[in-house]
Amino acid sequence: MKKDDQYYQEKAYINAVIMTSPKRREYTDALMQKFSDMAEAEEFDFIDYTFIEDDGGGEWATGVRAWLEVADPSKSDWSLVIQDDAIISDRFYWNLHNLLKHAPNCPISLYAGSVRPMEGLVARAVAQARVHHLDFMIHDDLLWGVGLLVPTYMVKDMINTVNTDEYQ
């Protein structure tokens, strides 16, 4: 898929990584099992997943390592980093598949929050989505880091942009 296309094809491939801490390994194991069960039950072959543990370098270093783990455009159209304590729906794969058939070719936050970080902005974005009959909202910021889905070709530029003193 060309990177300037606004929308992705019927089937987009996702490379996913769970960002975790050794202290929370039980969360990771449960999430890995849920991914495995869903893939088997729904017969999806469009997602590969693994996990990256904090090696003592802290959240930022673990996040960068996680993004670099999934940032191979020859293997996937999209890269997903999801936190170990994310609660995903039983239809997570199906929902991702349908989202990617319709969502714009841009970073996507899979969770926005209803109270924080920006309740008013989220409420306006949801209202705008309803007016335009969209199943997703569009916003200028990624509001929460529970699950971030980014077109794979953007990942390395994203890391380089936020890996500056301005964002640290």
CSV table of N, CA and C in Angstrom, one decimal:
chain,number,residue,atom,x,y,z
A,1,MET,N,0.8,-1.2,0.0
A,1,MET,CA,0.0,0.0,0.0
A,1,MET,C,0.9,1.2,0.0
A,2,LYS,N,0.6,2.2,-0.9
A,2,LYS,CA,1.4,3.4,-0.9
A,2,LYS,C,1.1,4.2,0.3
A,3,LYS,N,2.1,4.9,0.8
A,3,LYS,CA,1.9,5.7,2.0
A,3,LYS,C,1.1,6.9,1.9
A,4,ASP,N,0.8,7.4,0.7
A,4,ASP,CA,0.0,8.6,0.5
A,4,ASP,C,-1.5,8.3,0.3
A,5,ASP,N,-1.8,7.0,0.3
A,5,ASP,CA,-3.3,6.7,0.2
A,5,ASP,C,-4.0,7.1,1.5
A,6,GLN,N,-5.2,7.6,1.3
A,6,GLN,CA,-5.9,8.1,2.5
A,6,GLN,C,-6.5,6.9,3.3
A,7,TYR,N,-6.9,5.9,2.6
A,7,TYR,CA,-7.5,4.8,3.3
A,7,TYR,C,-6.8,3.5,2.9
A,8,TYR,N,-6.8,2.5,3.8
A,8,TYR,CA,-6.1,1.3,3.5
A,8,TYR,C,-7.1,0.3,2.8
A,9,GLN,N,-6.4,-0.7,2.3
A,9,GLN,CA,-7.2,-1.8,1.6
A,9,GLN,C,-8.0,-2.6,2.5
A,10,GLU,N,-8.7,-3.5,2.0
A,10,GLU,CA,-9.7,-4.4,2.7
A,10,GLU,C,-9.0,-5.1,3.9
A,11,LYS,N,-7.7,-5.5,3.7
A,11,LYS,CA,-7.0,-6.2,4.7
A,11,LYS,C,-5.7,-5.6,5.0
A,12,ALA,N,-5.5,-4.9,6.1
A,12,ALA,CA,-4.2,-4.3,6.5
A,12,ALA,C,-3.5,-5.2,7.5
A,13,TYR,N,-2.2,-5.3,7.4
A,13,TYR,CA,-1.5,-6.2,8.3
A,13,TYR,C,-0.9,-5.3,9.4
A,14,ILE,N,-1.0,-5.9,10.7
A,14,ILE,CA,-0.7,-5.2,11.9
A,14,ILE,C,0.4,-6.0,12.6
A,15,ASN,N,1.5,-5.3,13.0
A,15,ASN,CA,2.5,-5.8,13.9
A,15,ASN,C,2.3,-5.2,15.2
A,16,ALA,N,2.0,-6.0,16.3
A,16,ALA,CA,1.7,-5.5,17.6
A,16,ALA,C,2.7,-5.9,18.6
A,17,VAL,N,2.9,-5.0,19.6
A,17,VAL,CA,3.8,-5.3,20.7
A,17,VAL,C,3.1,-4.8,22.0
A,18,ILE,N,3.2,-5.7,23.0
A,18,ILE,CA,2.7,-5.3,24.4
A,18,ILE,C,3.8,-4.7,25.1
A,19,MET,N,3.7,-3.5,25.6
A,19,MET,CA,4.7,-2.8,26.4
A,19,MET,C,4.4,-3.1,27.9
A,20,THR,N,5.4,-3.7,28.5
A,20,THR,CA,5.2,-4.3,29.9
A,20,THR,C,6.3,-4.0,30.8
A,21,SER,N,6.1,-4.4,32.1
A,21,SER,CA,7.1,-4.4,33.1
A,21,SER,C,7.2,-5.8,33.7
A,22,PRO,N,8.4,-6.2,34.1
A,22,PRO,CA,8.5,-7.5,34.7
A,22,PRO,C,7.6,-7.7,35.9
A,23,LYS,N,7.3,-6.6,36.6
A,23,LYS,CA,6.4,-6.6,37.8
A,23,LYS,C,5.0,-6.9,37.4
A,24,ARG,N,4.7,-6.7,36.1
A,24,ARG,CA,3.3,-6.9,35.7
A,24,ARG,C,3.1,-8.0,34.7
A,25,ARG,N,4.0,-9.0,34.8
A,25,ARG,CA,4.0,-10.1,33.8
A,25,ARG,C,2.7,-10.8,33.7
A,26,GLU,N,2.0,-10.9,34.8
A,26,GLU,CA,0.7,-11.6,34.7
A,26,GLU,C,-0.3,-10.9,33.8
A,27,TYR,N,-0.2,-9.6,33.7
A,27,TYR,CA,-1.1,-8.8,32.8
A,27,TYR,C,-0.7,-9.2,31.3
A,28,THR,N,0.6,-9.2,31.1
A,28,THR,CA,1.1,-9.5,29.7
A,28,THR,C,0.7,-10.9,29.3
A,29,ASP,N,0.9,-11.9,30.2
A,29,ASP,CA,0.5,-13.3,29.9
A,29,ASP,C,-1.0,-13.4,29.6
A,30,ALA,N,-1.8,-12.7,30.3
A,30,ALA,CA,-3.3,-12.7,30.1
A,30,ALA,C,-3.6,-12.0,28.7
A,31,LEU,N,-3.0,-10.9,28.4
A,31,LEU,CA,-3.2,-10.2,27.2
A,31,LEU,C,-2.7,-11.1,26.0
A,32,MET,N,-1.6,-11.7,26.1
A,32,MET,CA,-1.0,-12.6,25.1
A,32,MET,C,-2.0,-13.7,24.8
A,33,GLN,N,-2.5,-14.3,25.9
A,33,GLN,CA,-3.5,-15.4,25.8
A,33,GLN,C,-4.8,-15.0,25.1
A,34,LYS,N,-5.2,-13.8,25.4
A,34,LYS,CA,-6.4,-13.3,24.8
A,34,LYS,C,-6.2,-13.0,23.3
A,35,PHE,N,-5.1,-12.5,22.9
A,35,PHE,CA,-4.7,-12.3,21.5
A,35,PHE,C,-4.7,-13.6,20.8
A,36,SER,N,-4.1,-14.6,21.4
A,36,SER,CA,-4.0,-15.9,20.8
A,36,SER,C,-5.4,-16.6,20.6
A,37,ASP,N,-6.2,-16.5,21.7
A,37,ASP,CA,-7.5,-17.1,21.6
A,37,ASP,C,-8.4,-16.4,20.5
A,38,MET,N,-8.3,-15.1,20.4
A,38,MET,CA,-9.1,-14.3,19.4
A,38,MET,C,-8.6,-14.7,18.0
A,39,ALA,N,-7.3,-14.8,17.8
A,39,ALA,CA,-6.8,-15.1,16.5
A,39,ALA,C,-7.3,-16.4,16.1
A,40,GLU,N,-7.3,-17.4,17.0
A,40,GLU,CA,-7.7,-18.7,16.7
A,40,GLU,C,-9.2,-18.8,16.4
A,41,ALA,N,-10.0,-18.2,17.3
A,41,ALA,CA,-11.4,-18.2,17.2
A,41,ALA,C,-11.9,-17.5,15.9
A,42,GLU,N,-11.3,-16.4,15.6
A,42,GLU,CA,-11.8,-15.6,14.5
A,42,GLU,C,-11.0,-15.8,13.2
A,43,GLU,N,-10.0,-16.7,13.3
A,43,GLU,CA,-9.2,-17.1,12.1
A,43,GLU,C,-8.6,-15.9,11.4
A,44,PHE,N,-8.1,-14.9,12.2
A,44,PHE,CA,-7.4,-13.8,11.6
A,44,PHE,C,-5.9,-14.1,11.4
A,45,ASP,N,-5.4,-13.7,10.3
A,45,ASP,CA,-4.0,-13.9,10.1
A,45,ASP,C,-3.3,-12.5,9.8
A,46,PHE,N,-4.0,-11.4,10.1
A,46,PHE,CA,-3.5,-10.1,9.8
A,46,PHE,C,-2.7,-9.5,10.9
A,47,ILE,N,-2.5,-10.1,12.0
A,47,ILE,CA,-1.8,-9.5,13.1
A,47,ILE,C,-0.8,-10.5,13.7
A,48,ASP,N,0.4,-9.9,14.0
A,48,ASP,CA,1.4,-10.6,14.7
A,48,ASP,C,1.7,-9.8,16.0
A,49,TYR,N,2.0,-10.5,17.1
A,49,TYR,CA,2.2,-9.8,18.3
A,49,TYR,C,3.3,-10.5,19.1
A,50,THR,N,3.9,-9.6,20.0
A,50,THR,CA,4.9,-10.0,20.9
A,50,THR,C,4.9,-9.1,22.1
A,51,PHE,N,5.9,-9.1,23.0
A,51,PHE,CA,5.9,-8.2,24.1
A,51,PHE,C,7.4,-7.7,24.3
A,52,ILE,N,7.5,-6.5,24.9
A,52,ILE,CA,8.8,-5.9,25.2
A,52,ILE,C,8.7,-5.5,26.7
A,53,GLU,N,9.7,-6.0,27.5
A,53,GLU,CA,9.7,-5.7,28.9
A,53,GLU,C,10.6,-4.5,29.2
A,54,ASP,N,10.2,-3.7,30.2
A,54,ASP,CA,11.1,-2.7,30.7
A,54,ASP,C,12.4,-3.3,31.2
A,55,ASP,N,13.5,-2.9,30.7
A,55,ASP,CA,14.8,-3.5,31.1
A,55,ASP,C,15.5,-2.6,32.1
A,56,GLY,N,14.8,-1.7,32.7
A,56,GLY,CA,15.4,-0.8,33.7
A,56,GLY,C,15.6,0.6,33.2
A,57,GLY,N,15.4,0.8,31.9
A,57,GLY,CA,15.6,2.1,31.3
A,57,GLY,C,14.5,3.0,31.4
A,58,GLY,N,13.4,2.5,31.9
A,58,GLY,CA,12.2,3.4,32.1
A,58,GLY,C,11.2,3.3,31.0
A,59,GLU,N,10.1,4.0,31.2
A,59,GLU,CA,9.0,3.9,30.2
A,59,GLU,C,9.4,4.4,28.9
A,60,TRP,N,10.1,5.6,28.8
A,60,TRP,CA,10.4,6.2,27.5
A,60,TRP,C,11.3,5.2,26.7
A,61,ALA,N,12.3,4.6,27.3
A,61,ALA,CA,13.2,3.7,26.6
A,61,ALA,C,12.5,2.5,26.2
A,62,THR,N,11.6,2.0,27.1
A,62,THR,CA,10.8,0.8,26.7
A,62,THR,C,9.9,1.1,25.6
A,63,GLY,N,9.3,2.3,25.6
A,63,GLY,CA,8.4,2.7,24.5
A,63,GLY,C,9.1,2.7,23.1
A,64,VAL,N,10.3,3.3,23.1
A,64,VAL,CA,11.1,3.4,21.9
A,64,VAL,C,11.4,2.0,21.4
A,65,ARG,N,11.9,1.2,22.3
A,65,ARG,CA,12.2,-0.2,21.9
A,65,ARG,C,11.0,-0.9,21.4
A,66,ALA,N,9.8,-0.7,22.0
A,66,ALA,CA,8.6,-1.3,21.5
A,66,ALA,C,8.2,-0.8,20.1
A,67,TRP,N,8.3,0.5,19.8
A,67,TRP,CA,8.0,1.0,18.5
A,67,TRP,C,9.0,0.4,17.5
A,68,LEU,N,10.3,0.4,17.8
A,68,LEU,CA,11.3,-0.1,16.9
A,68,LEU,C,11.1,-1.6,16.6
A,69,GLU,N,10.5,-2.3,17.6
A,69,GLU,CA,10.2,-3.8,17.4
A,69,GLU,C,9.2,-4.0,16.3
A,70,VAL,N,8.2,-3.1,16.1
A,70,VAL,CA,7.1,-3.3,15.2
A,70,VAL,C,7.3,-2.4,13.9
A,71,ALA,N,8.3,-1.7,13.8
A,71,ALA,CA,8.4,-0.7,12.7
A,71,ALA,C,9.1,-1.3,11.5
A,72,ASP,N,8.6,-2.4,10.9
A,72,ASP,CA,9.2,-2.9,9.7
A,72,ASP,C,8.1,-2.9,8.6
A,73,PRO,N,8.2,-1.9,7.7
A,73,PRO,CA,7.2,-1.8,6.6
A,73,PRO,C,7.1,-3.0,5.7
A,74,SER,N,8.2,-3.9,5.7
A,74,SER,CA,8.1,-5.1,4.9
A,74,SER,C,7.2,-6.1,5.5
A,75,LYS,N,6.9,-6.0,6.8
A,75,LYS,CA,6.1,-7.0,7.5
A,75,LYS,C,4.6,-6.5,7.8
A,76,SER,N,4.4,-5.2,7.9
A,76,SER,CA,3.1,-4.7,8.3
A,76,SER,C,2.8,-3.3,7.7
A,77,ASP,N,1.5,-3.1,7.6
A,77,ASP,CA,1.0,-1.7,7.2
A,77,ASP,C,0.9,-0.8,8.4
A,78,TRP,N,0.5,-1.4,9.5
A,78,TRP,CA,0.3,-0.7,10.8
A,78,TRP,C,1.1,-1.3,11.9
A,79,SER,N,1.5,-0.4,12.8
A,79,SER,CA,2.2,-0.8,14.0
A,79,SER,C,1.4,-0.5,15.2
A,80,LEU,N,1.3,-1.4,16.2
A,80,LEU,CA,0.4,-1.2,17.4
A,80,LEU,C,1.3,-1.4,18.6
A,81,VAL,N,1.3,-0.4,19.5
A,81,VAL,CA,1.9,-0.6,20.8
A,81,VAL,C,0.7,-0.5,21.8
A,82,ILE,N,0.6,-1.5,22.6
A,82,ILE,CA,-0.5,-1.6,23.6
A,82,ILE,C,0.1,-1.8,25.0
A,83,GLN,N,-0.5,-1.2,26.0
A,83,GLN,CA,0.0,-1.3,27.3
A,83,GLN,C,-0.5,-2.6,27.9
A,84,ASP,N,0.3,-3.2,28.8
A,84,ASP,CA,0.0,-4.5,29.4
A,84,ASP,C,-1.3,-4.5,30.2
A,85,ASP,N,-1.8,-3.4,30.7
A,85,ASP,CA,-3.0,-3.4,31.5
A,85,ASP,C,-4.2,-3.0,30.6
A,86,ALA,N,-4.1,-3.0,29.3
A,86,ALA,CA,-5.2,-2.6,28.4
A,86,ALA,C,-6.3,-3.7,28.6
A,87,ILE,N,-7.5,-3.3,28.6
A,87,ILE,CA,-8.6,-4.2,28.6
A,87,ILE,C,-9.2,-4.2,27.2
A,88,ILE,N,-9.1,-5.3,26.5
A,88,ILE,CA,-9.6,-5.3,25.1
A,88,ILE,C,-10.8,-6.1,25.0
A,89,SER,N,-11.7,-5.7,24.0
A,89,SER,CA,-13.0,-6.4,23.9
A,89,SER,C,-12.7,-7.8,23.2
A,90,ASP,N,-13.8,-8.6,23.4
A,90,ASP,CA,-13.7,-9.9,22.8
A,90,ASP,C,-13.6,-9.9,21.3
A,91,ARG,N,-14.1,-8.8,20.7
A,91,ARG,CA,-14.1,-8.6,19.2
A,91,ARG,C,-13.0,-7.6,18.8
A,92,PHE,N,-11.9,-7.5,19.5
A,92,PHE,CA,-10.8,-6.6,19.3
A,92,PHE,C,-10.3,-6.7,17.8
A,93,TYR,N,-10.0,-7.9,17.4
A,93,TYR,CA,-9.4,-8.1,16.0
A,93,TYR,C,-10.5,-7.7,15.0
A,94,TRP,N,-11.7,-8.1,15.2
A,94,TRP,CA,-12.7,-7.7,14.2
A,94,TRP,C,-12.9,-6.2,14.2
A,95,ASN,N,-12.9,-5.6,15.4
A,95,ASN,CA,-13.0,-4.1,15.4
A,95,ASN,C,-11.8,-3.4,14.7
A,96,LEU,N,-10.6,-3.9,15.0
A,96,LEU,CA,-9.5,-3.3,14.3
A,96,LEU,C,-9.6,-3.5,12.8
A,97,HIS,N,-10.0,-4.6,12.3
A,97,HIS,CA,-10.1,-4.9,10.9
A,97,HIS,C,-11.1,-3.9,10.3
A,98,ASN,N,-12.2,-3.7,10.9
A,98,ASN,CA,-13.2,-2.7,10.4
A,98,ASN,C,-12.8,-1.3,10.5
A,99,LEU,N,-12.1,-1.0,11.6
A,99,LEU,CA,-11.6,0.4,11.7
A,99,LEU,C,-10.6,0.7,10.6
A,100,LEU,N,-9.8,-0.2,10.3
A,100,LEU,CA,-8.7,0.1,9.3
A,100,LEU,C,-9.3,0.1,7.8
A,101,LYS,N,-10.5,-0.4,7.7
A,101,LYS,CA,-11.2,-0.2,6.4
A,101,LYS,C,-11.7,1.2,6.1
A,102,HIS,N,-11.9,2.0,7.2
A,102,HIS,CA,-12.5,3.3,7.1
A,102,HIS,C,-11.7,4.4,7.7
A,103,ALA,N,-10.7,4.1,8.5
A,103,ALA,CA,-10.0,5.2,9.2
A,103,ALA,C,-9.0,5.9,8.3
A,104,PRO,N,-8.8,7.2,8.6
A,104,PRO,CA,-7.7,7.9,7.8
A,104,PRO,C,-6.4,7.3,8.1
A,105,ASN,N,-5.5,7.5,7.2
A,105,ASN,CA,-4.1,7.0,7.2
A,105,ASN,C,-3.3,8.0,8.1
A,106,CYS,N,-3.5,7.8,9.4
A,106,CYS,CA,-2.8,8.7,10.4
A,106,CYS,C,-2.7,7.9,11.7
A,107,PRO,N,-1.9,8.4,12.7
A,107,PRO,CA,-1.9,7.7,14.0
A,107,PRO,C,-3.3,7.7,14.6
A,108,ILE,N,-3.6,6.6,15.3
A,108,ILE,CA,-4.9,6.3,15.9
A,108,ILE,C,-4.7,5.9,17.3
A,109,SER,N,-5.4,6.6,18.2
A,109,SER,CA,-5.4,6.2,19.6
A,109,SER,C,-6.6,5.3,19.8
A,110,LEU,N,-6.4,4.1,20.4
A,110,LEU,CA,-7.5,3.2,20.5
A,110,LEU,C,-8.3,3.5,21.8
A,111,TYR,N,-7.9,4.5,22.6
A,111,TYR,CA,-8.6,4.9,23.8
A,111,TYR,C,-8.4,6.4,23.9
A,112,ALA,N,-9.5,7.1,24.2
A,112,ALA,CA,-9.5,8.5,24.3
A,112,ALA,C,-9.8,9.0,25.8
A,113,GLY,N,-10.5,8.2,26.5
A,113,GLY,CA,-10.9,8.6,27.9
A,113,GLY,C,-12.1,9.5,27.8
A,114,SER,N,-13.0,9.5,28.8
A,114,SER,CA,-14.1,10.3,28.7
A,114,SER,C,-14.0,11.5,29.8
A,115,VAL,N,-13.1,11.3,30.7
A,115,VAL,CA,-12.9,12.4,31.7
A,115,VAL,C,-11.6,13.1,31.6
A,116,ARG,N,-10.6,12.3,31.3
A,116,ARG,CA,-9.3,12.9,31.2
A,116,ARG,C,-8.6,12.3,30.0
A,117,PRO,N,-7.7,12.9,29.3
A,117,PRO,CA,-7.0,14.1,29.8
A,117,PRO,C,-7.8,15.3,29.4
A,118,MET,N,-8.6,15.3,28.4
A,118,MET,CA,-9.3,16.6,27.9
A,118,MET,C,-10.7,16.3,27.6
A,119,GLU,N,-11.5,16.3,28.7
A,119,GLU,CA,-13.0,16.0,28.6
A,119,GLU,C,-13.7,16.8,27.5
A,120,GLY,N,-13.5,18.1,27.5
A,120,GLY,CA,-14.2,19.0,26.6
A,120,GLY,C,-13.9,18.7,25.1
A,121,LEU,N,-12.6,18.5,24.9
A,121,LEU,CA,-12.1,18.2,23.5
A,121,LEU,C,-12.6,16.9,23.0
A,122,VAL,N,-12.6,15.9,23.9
A,122,VAL,CA,-13.1,14.6,23.5
A,122,VAL,C,-14.6,14.6,23.2
A,123,ALA,N,-15.4,15.3,24.0
A,123,ALA,CA,-16.8,15.5,23.8
A,123,ALA,C,-17.1,16.1,22.5
A,124,ARG,N,-16.4,17.2,22.1
A,124,ARG,CA,-16.6,17.9,20.8
A,124,ARG,C,-16.2,17.0,19.7
A,125,ALA,N,-15.1,16.2,19.8
A,125,ALA,CA,-14.7,15.3,18.7
A,125,ALA,C,-15.7,14.2,18.5
A,126,VAL,N,-16.3,13.7,19.6
A,126,VAL,CA,-17.3,12.7,19.5
A,126,VAL,C,-18.6,13.2,18.8
A,127,ALA,N,-19.0,14.4,19.2
A,127,ALA,CA,-20.1,15.1,18.6
A,127,ALA,C,-19.9,15.3,17.1
A,128,GLN,N,-18.7,15.7,16.7
A,128,GLN,CA,-18.4,15.9,15.3
A,128,GLN,C,-18.5,14.5,14.6
A,129,ALA,N,-18.0,13.5,15.2
A,129,ALA,CA,-18.0,12.2,14.5
A,129,ALA,C,-19.5,11.7,14.3
A,130,ARG,N,-20.3,12.0,15.3
A,130,ARG,CA,-21.7,11.7,15.1
A,130,ARG,C,-22.4,12.5,14.0
A,131,VAL,N,-22.1,13.7,13.9
A,131,VAL,CA,-22.6,14.6,12.8
A,131,VAL,C,-22.3,14.0,11.5
A,132,HIS,N,-21.0,13.5,11.3
A,132,HIS,CA,-20.5,13.0,10.0
A,132,HIS,C,-20.7,11.5,9.9
A,133,HIS,N,-21.4,10.9,10.8
A,133,HIS,CA,-21.8,9.5,10.8
A,133,HIS,C,-20.5,8.6,10.8
A,134,LEU,N,-19.5,9.0,11.6
A,134,LEU,CA,-18.2,8.2,11.6
A,134,LEU,C,-18.2,7.3,12.9
A,135,ASP,N,-17.6,6.2,12.8
A,135,ASP,CA,-17.4,5.3,13.9
A,135,ASP,C,-16.1,5.6,14.7
A,136,PHE,N,-15.5,6.7,14.3
A,136,PHE,CA,-14.3,7.1,15.0
A,136,PHE,C,-14.3,8.6,15.1
A,137,MET,N,-13.5,9.1,16.0
A,137,MET,CA,-13.4,10.6,16.1
A,137,MET,C,-12.0,11.0,15.6
A,138,ILE,N,-12.0,12.2,15.1
A,138,ILE,CA,-10.7,12.8,14.6
A,138,ILE,C,-10.3,13.9,15.6
A,139,HIS,N,-9.0,13.9,16.0
A,139,HIS,CA,-8.5,14.9,16.9
A,139,HIS,C,-7.1,15.2,16.5
A,140,ASP,N,-6.6,16.3,16.9
A,140,ASP,CA,-5.2,16.7,16.5
A,140,ASP,C,-4.1,16.1,17.4
A,141,ASP,N,-4.5,15.5,18.5
A,141,ASP,CA,-3.6,15.0,19.5
A,141,ASP,C,-3.9,13.5,19.8
A,142,LEU,N,-2.9,12.7,20.1
A,142,LEU,CA,-3.1,11.4,20.7
A,142,LEU,C,-3.4,11.6,22.2
A,143,LEU,N,-4.5,11.3,22.6
A,143,LEU,CA,-5.0,11.7,24.0
A,143,LEU,C,-4.6,10.7,25.1
A,144,TRP,N,-4.2,9.5,24.7
A,144,TRP,CA,-3.9,8.5,25.8
A,144,TRP,C,-3.1,7.4,25.1
A,145,GLY,N,-2.2,6.8,25.9
A,145,GLY,CA,-1.3,5.8,25.4
A,145,GLY,C,-1.6,4.4,25.6
A,146,VAL,N,-2.8,4.1,26.0
A,146,VAL,CA,-3.2,2.7,26.3
A,146,VAL,C,-2.9,1.8,25.0
A,147,GLY,N,-3.3,2.3,23.9
A,147,GLY,CA,-3.1,1.5,22.7
A,147,GLY,C,-3.0,2.5,21.5
A,148,LEU,N,-1.8,2.5,20.9
A,148,LEU,CA,-1.6,3.5,19.7
A,148,LEU,C,-1.3,2.7,18.5
A,149,LEU,N,-2.0,3.0,17.4
A,149,LEU,CA,-1.9,2.3,16.1
A,149,LEU,C,-1.4,3.4,15.1
A,150,VAL,N,-0.3,3.1,14.5
A,150,VAL,CA,0.4,4.1,13.7
A,150,VAL,C,0.8,3.4,12.3
A,151,PRO,N,0.5,4.1,11.2
A,151,PRO,CA,1.0,3.5,9.9
A,151,PRO,C,2.5,3.3,10.1
A,152,THR,N,2.9,2.1,9.7
A,152,THR,CA,4.3,1.6,10.0
A,152,THR,C,5.3,2.6,9.4
A,153,TYR,N,5.0,3.1,8.2
A,153,TYR,CA,6.0,4.0,7.5
A,153,TYR,C,6.2,5.3,8.3
A,154,MET,N,5.4,5.6,9.3
A,154,MET,CA,5.5,6.9,10.1
A,154,MET,C,6.3,6.7,11.4
A,155,VAL,N,6.5,5.4,11.8
A,155,VAL,CA,7.0,5.2,13.1
A,155,VAL,C,8.4,5.8,13.4
A,156,LYS,N,9.3,5.5,12.5
A,156,LYS,CA,10.7,6.0,12.7
A,156,LYS,C,10.7,7.6,12.7
A,157,ASP,N,10.0,8.2,11.9
A,157,ASP,CA,9.9,9.7,11.9
A,157,ASP,C,9.3,10.2,13.2
A,158,MET,N,8.2,9.4,13.7
A,158,MET,CA,7.6,9.8,14.9
A,158,MET,C,8.6,9.7,16.1
A,159,ILE,N,9.3,8.6,16.1
A,159,ILE,CA,10.3,8.5,17.2
A,159,ILE,C,11.4,9.6,17.1
A,160,ASN,N,11.8,9.9,15.9
A,160,ASN,CA,12.8,11.0,15.8
A,160,ASN,C,12.3,12.3,16.2
A,161,THR,N,11.0,12.6,15.9
A,161,THR,CA,10.4,13.8,16.3
A,161,THR,C,10.2,14.0,17.8
A,162,VAL,N,9.7,13.0,18.4
A,162,VAL,CA,9.5,13.1,19.9
A,162,VAL,C,10.7,12.7,20.7
A,163,ASN,N,11.8,12.3,20.1
A,163,ASN,CA,13.0,12.0,20.8
A,163,ASN,C,13.9,13.2,20.8
A,164,THR,N,13.4,14.3,21.0
A,164,THR,CA,14.1,15.6,21.1
A,164,THR,C,13.9,16.2,22.5
A,165,ASP,N,14.7,17.2,22.8
A,165,ASP,CA,14.6,17.8,24.1
A,165,ASP,C,13.2,18.5,24.3
A,166,GLU,N,12.7,18.9,23.2
A,166,GLU,CA,11.4,19.6,23.2
A,166,GLU,C,10.3,18.7,23.8
A,167,TYR,N,10.3,17.5,23.6
A,167,TYR,CA,9.3,16.5,24.0
A,167,TYR,C,9.6,15.7,25.2
A,168,GLN,N,10.9,15.7,25.6
A,168,GLN,CA,11.3,14.9,26.8
A,168,GLN,C,11.0,15.5,28.1
